[in-house]
Coordinates of C-alpha atoms in Angstrom, one line a residue:
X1 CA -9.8 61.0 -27.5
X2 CA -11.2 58.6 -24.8
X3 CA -8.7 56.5 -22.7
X4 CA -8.5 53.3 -23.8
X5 CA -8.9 50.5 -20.7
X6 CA -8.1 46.8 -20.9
X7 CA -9.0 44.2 -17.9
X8 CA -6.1 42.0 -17.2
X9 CA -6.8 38.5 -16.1
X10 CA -5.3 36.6 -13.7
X11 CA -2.3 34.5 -14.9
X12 CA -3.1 30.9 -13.9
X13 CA -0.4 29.3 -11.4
X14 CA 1.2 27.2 -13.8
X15 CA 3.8 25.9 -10.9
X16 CA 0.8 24.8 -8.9
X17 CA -0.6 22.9 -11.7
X18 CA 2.8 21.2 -12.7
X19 CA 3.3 20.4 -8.8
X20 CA -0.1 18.6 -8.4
X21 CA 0.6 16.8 -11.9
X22 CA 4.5 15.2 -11.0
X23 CA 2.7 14.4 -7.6
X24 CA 0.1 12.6 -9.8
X25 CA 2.5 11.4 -12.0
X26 CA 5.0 9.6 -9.3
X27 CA 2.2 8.3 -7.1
X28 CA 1.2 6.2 -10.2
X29 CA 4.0 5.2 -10.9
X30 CA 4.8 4.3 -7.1
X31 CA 1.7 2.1 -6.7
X32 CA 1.8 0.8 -10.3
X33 CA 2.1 -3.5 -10.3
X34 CA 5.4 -2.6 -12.8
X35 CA 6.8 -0.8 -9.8
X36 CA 9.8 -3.0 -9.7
X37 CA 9.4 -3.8 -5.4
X38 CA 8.9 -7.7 -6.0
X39 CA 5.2 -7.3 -4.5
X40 CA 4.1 -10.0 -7.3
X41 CA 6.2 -12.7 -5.2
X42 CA 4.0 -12.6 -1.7
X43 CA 0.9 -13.9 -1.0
X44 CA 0.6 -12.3 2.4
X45 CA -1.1 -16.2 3.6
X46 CA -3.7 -15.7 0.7
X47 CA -1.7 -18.8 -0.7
X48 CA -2.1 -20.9 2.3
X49 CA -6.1 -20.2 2.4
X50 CA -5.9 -21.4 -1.0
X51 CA -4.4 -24.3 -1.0
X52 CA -6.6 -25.0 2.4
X53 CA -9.7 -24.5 0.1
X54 CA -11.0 -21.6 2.6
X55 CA -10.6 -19.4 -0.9
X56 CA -12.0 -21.1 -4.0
X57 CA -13.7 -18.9 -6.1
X58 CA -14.6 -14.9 -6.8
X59 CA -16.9 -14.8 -4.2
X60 CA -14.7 -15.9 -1.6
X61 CA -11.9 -13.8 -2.6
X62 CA -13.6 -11.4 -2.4
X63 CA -15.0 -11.7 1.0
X64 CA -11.5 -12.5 1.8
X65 CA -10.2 -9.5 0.4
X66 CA -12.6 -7.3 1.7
X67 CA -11.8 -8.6 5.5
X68 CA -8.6 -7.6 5.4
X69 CA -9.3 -4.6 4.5
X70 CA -11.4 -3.2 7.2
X71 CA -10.3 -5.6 9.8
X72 CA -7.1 -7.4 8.6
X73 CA -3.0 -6.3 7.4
X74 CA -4.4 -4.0 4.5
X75 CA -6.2 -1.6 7.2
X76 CA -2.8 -1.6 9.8
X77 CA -0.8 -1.1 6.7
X78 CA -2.7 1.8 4.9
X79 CA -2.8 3.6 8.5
X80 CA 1.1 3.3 9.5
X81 CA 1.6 4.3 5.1
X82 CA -1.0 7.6 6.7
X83 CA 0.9 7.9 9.5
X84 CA 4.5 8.4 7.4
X85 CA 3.2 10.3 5.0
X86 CA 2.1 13.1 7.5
X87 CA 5.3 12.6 9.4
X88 CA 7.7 12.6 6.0
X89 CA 10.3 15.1 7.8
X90 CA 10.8 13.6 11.2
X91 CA 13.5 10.8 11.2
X92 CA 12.8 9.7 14.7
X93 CA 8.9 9.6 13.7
X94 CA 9.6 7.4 11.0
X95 CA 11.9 5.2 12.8
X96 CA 9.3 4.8 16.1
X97 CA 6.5 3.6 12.7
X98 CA 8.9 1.5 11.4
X99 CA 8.8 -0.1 14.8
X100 CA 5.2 -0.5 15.6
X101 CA 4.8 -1.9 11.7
X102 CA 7.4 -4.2 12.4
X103 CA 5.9 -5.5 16.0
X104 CA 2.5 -5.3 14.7
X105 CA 3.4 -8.8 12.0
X106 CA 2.9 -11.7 13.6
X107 CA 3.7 -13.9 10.9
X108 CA 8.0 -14.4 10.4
X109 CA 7.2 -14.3 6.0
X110 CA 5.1 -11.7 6.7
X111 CA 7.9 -9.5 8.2
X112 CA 10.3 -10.4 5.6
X113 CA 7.8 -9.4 3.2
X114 CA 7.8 -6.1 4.7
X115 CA 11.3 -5.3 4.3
X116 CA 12.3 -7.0 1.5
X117 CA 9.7 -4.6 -0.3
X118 CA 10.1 -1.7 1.7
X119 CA 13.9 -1.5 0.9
X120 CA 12.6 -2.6 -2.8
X121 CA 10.8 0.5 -2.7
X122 CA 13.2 2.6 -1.6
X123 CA 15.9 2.2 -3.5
X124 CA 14.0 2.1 -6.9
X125 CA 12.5 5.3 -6.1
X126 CA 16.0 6.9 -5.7
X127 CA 15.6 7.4 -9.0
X128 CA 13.4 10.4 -7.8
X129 CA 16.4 12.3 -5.2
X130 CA 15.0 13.6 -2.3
X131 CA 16.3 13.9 0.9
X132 CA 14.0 11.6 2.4
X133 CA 15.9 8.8 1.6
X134 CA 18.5 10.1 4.5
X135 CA 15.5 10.4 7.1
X136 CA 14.3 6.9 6.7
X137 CA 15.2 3.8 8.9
X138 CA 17.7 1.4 7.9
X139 CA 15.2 -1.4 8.6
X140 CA 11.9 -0.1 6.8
X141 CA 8.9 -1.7 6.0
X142 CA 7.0 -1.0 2.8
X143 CA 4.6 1.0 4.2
X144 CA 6.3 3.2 6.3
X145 CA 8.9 3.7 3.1
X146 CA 5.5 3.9 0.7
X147 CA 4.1 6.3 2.6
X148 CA 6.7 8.7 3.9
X149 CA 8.2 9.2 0.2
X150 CA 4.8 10.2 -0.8
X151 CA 4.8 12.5 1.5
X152 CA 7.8 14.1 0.7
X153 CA 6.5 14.5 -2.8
X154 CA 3.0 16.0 -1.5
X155 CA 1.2 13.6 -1.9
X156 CA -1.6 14.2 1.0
X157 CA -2.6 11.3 3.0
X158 CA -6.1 10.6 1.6
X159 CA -4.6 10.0 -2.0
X160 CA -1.3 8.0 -0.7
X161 CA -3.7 5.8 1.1
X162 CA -5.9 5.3 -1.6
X163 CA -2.9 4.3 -3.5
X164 CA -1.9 2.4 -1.1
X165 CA -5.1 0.4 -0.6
X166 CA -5.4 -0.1 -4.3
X167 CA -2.5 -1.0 -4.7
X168 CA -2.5 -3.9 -1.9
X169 CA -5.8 -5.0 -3.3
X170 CA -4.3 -5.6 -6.7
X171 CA -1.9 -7.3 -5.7
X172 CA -4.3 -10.0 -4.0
X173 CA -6.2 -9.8 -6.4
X174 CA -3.3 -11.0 -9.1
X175 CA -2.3 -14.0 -6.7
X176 CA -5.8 -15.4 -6.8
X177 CA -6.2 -14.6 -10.5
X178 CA -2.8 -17.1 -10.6
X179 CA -4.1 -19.9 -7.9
X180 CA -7.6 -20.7 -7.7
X181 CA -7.3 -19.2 -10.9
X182 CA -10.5 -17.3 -11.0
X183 CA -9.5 -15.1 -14.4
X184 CA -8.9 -11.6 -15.2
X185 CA -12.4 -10.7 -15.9
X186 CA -13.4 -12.2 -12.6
X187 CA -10.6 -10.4 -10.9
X188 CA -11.2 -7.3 -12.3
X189 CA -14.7 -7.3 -11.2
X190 CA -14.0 -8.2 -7.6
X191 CA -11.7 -4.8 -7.9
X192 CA -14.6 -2.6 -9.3
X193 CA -16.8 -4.0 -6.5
X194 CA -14.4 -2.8 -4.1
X195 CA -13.8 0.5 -5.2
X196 CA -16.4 2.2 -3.0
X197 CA -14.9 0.6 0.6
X198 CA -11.3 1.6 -0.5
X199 CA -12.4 5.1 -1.0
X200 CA -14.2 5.6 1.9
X201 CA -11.4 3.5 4.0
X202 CA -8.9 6.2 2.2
X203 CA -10.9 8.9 3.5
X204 CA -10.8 7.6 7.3
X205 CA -7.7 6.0 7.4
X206 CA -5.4 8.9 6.6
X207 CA -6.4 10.7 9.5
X208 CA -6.1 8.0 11.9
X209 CA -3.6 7.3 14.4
X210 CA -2.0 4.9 16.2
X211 CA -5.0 4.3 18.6
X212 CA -7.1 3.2 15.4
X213 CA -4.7 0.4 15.0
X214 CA -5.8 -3.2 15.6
X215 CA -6.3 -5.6 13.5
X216 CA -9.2 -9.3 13.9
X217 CA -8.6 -10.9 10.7
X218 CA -7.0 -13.8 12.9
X219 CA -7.5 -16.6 9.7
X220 CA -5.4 -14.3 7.8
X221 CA -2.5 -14.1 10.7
X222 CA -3.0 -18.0 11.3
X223 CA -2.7 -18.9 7.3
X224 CA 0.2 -16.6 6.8
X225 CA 2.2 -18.2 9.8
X226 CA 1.1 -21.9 8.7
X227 CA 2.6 -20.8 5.0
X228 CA 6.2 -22.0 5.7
X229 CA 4.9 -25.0 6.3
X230 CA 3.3 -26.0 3.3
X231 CA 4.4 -28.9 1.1
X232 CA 4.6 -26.8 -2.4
X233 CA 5.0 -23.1 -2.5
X234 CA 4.8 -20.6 -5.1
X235 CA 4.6 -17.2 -3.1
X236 CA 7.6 -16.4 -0.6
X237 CA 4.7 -15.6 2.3

């Protein structure tokens, strides 16, 4: 009687799988709009250039938008989110980022904006323990507390930077849908449009460092420092 053989196949990695799925899982969460951090309140100046008429329809938005991006507050931002998210573990690292986001904001609503949502951030994603939370600044900005938990959950840099990008340009996106207004179809077009740069900005960005910072989207600085100053307000910056 012959000898029976049987080929055994490879068990796949289930834990490998789950991992890269709850990493999934929270970083949609943590860069959904219903993320309760109080983005939907800020204008990050967008409100000023509004009301000034430098932003009155799609098309301008969108150039708007897109400046900021590459050259503007979303770029900075997305690097220093990078920058934590590689550096998750080191307390000191975090702290010194926190620091150079904080310096970097020239406009005072700006700065509030930052860590207003930053400790937003933090404590709602508490609901997700991880000793992180111990390692991170008192004073945090949202980026440096956006990217540094997403680190801690590995999430890689590329994908909390694409997040991160996506999730800024929502957010400007939903203030001029509520302004100019320009509409949700128009809105969600200018986001499909952009899809592309924020990709390949992901890409770059998260392996930056703090030599790529710099920033020469001066309208952007100069609208959100002349916010305070306007005679009706909706956004807090």
């Amino acid at each position: 009687m012959g000898m029976i053989t049987a080929t055994i196949m490879p068990i796949p990695s289930t834990i490998t799988t789950m991992t890269d799925g709850l990493a999934l899982q929270r970083l949609l969460i943590w860069a959904s709009p219903a993320f309760p951090v109080g983005t939907f309140a800020y204008s990050g100046g967008l409100e000023t250039a509004i009301a000034e008429g430098a932003v009155r329809d799609a098309e301008a938005m969108r150039d708007w938008l897109e400046g900021n991006l590459q050259s503007g507050a979303g770029r900075n931002d997305a690097i220093l989110a990078a920058l934590a998210c590689r550096a998750h573990d080191d307390a000191a690292r975090l702290s010194d980022l926190a620091d150079l986001c904080l310096a970097l904001t020239p406009a005072r609503q700006r700065h509030e904006e930052l860590l207003v949502t930053g400790h937003a951030f933090i404590q709602a994603a508490k609901a997700w323990s991880d000793p992180v939370h111990e390692r991170l600044p008192a004073a945090c900005p949202y980026p440096i507390a956006f990217g540094a938990i997403a680190g801690a959950a590995s999430i890689n840099a590329v994908n909390a930077a694409l997040a991160f990008l996506t999730a800024y340009a929502q957010a400007q996106v939903s203030v001029a849908v509520r302004l100019i207004p320009i509409g949700q179809t128009s809105g969600l077009a200018i986001l499909a449009a952009l899809e592309p740069l924020i990709a390949d900005l992901a890409k770059t960005l998260a392996d930056a460092d703090e030599n790529d910072l710099g920033a020469i989207a001066y309208a952007t600085d100069i609208a959100a420092m002349n916010h305070e100053t306007l005679t009706t307000r909706i956004f807090r910056s």
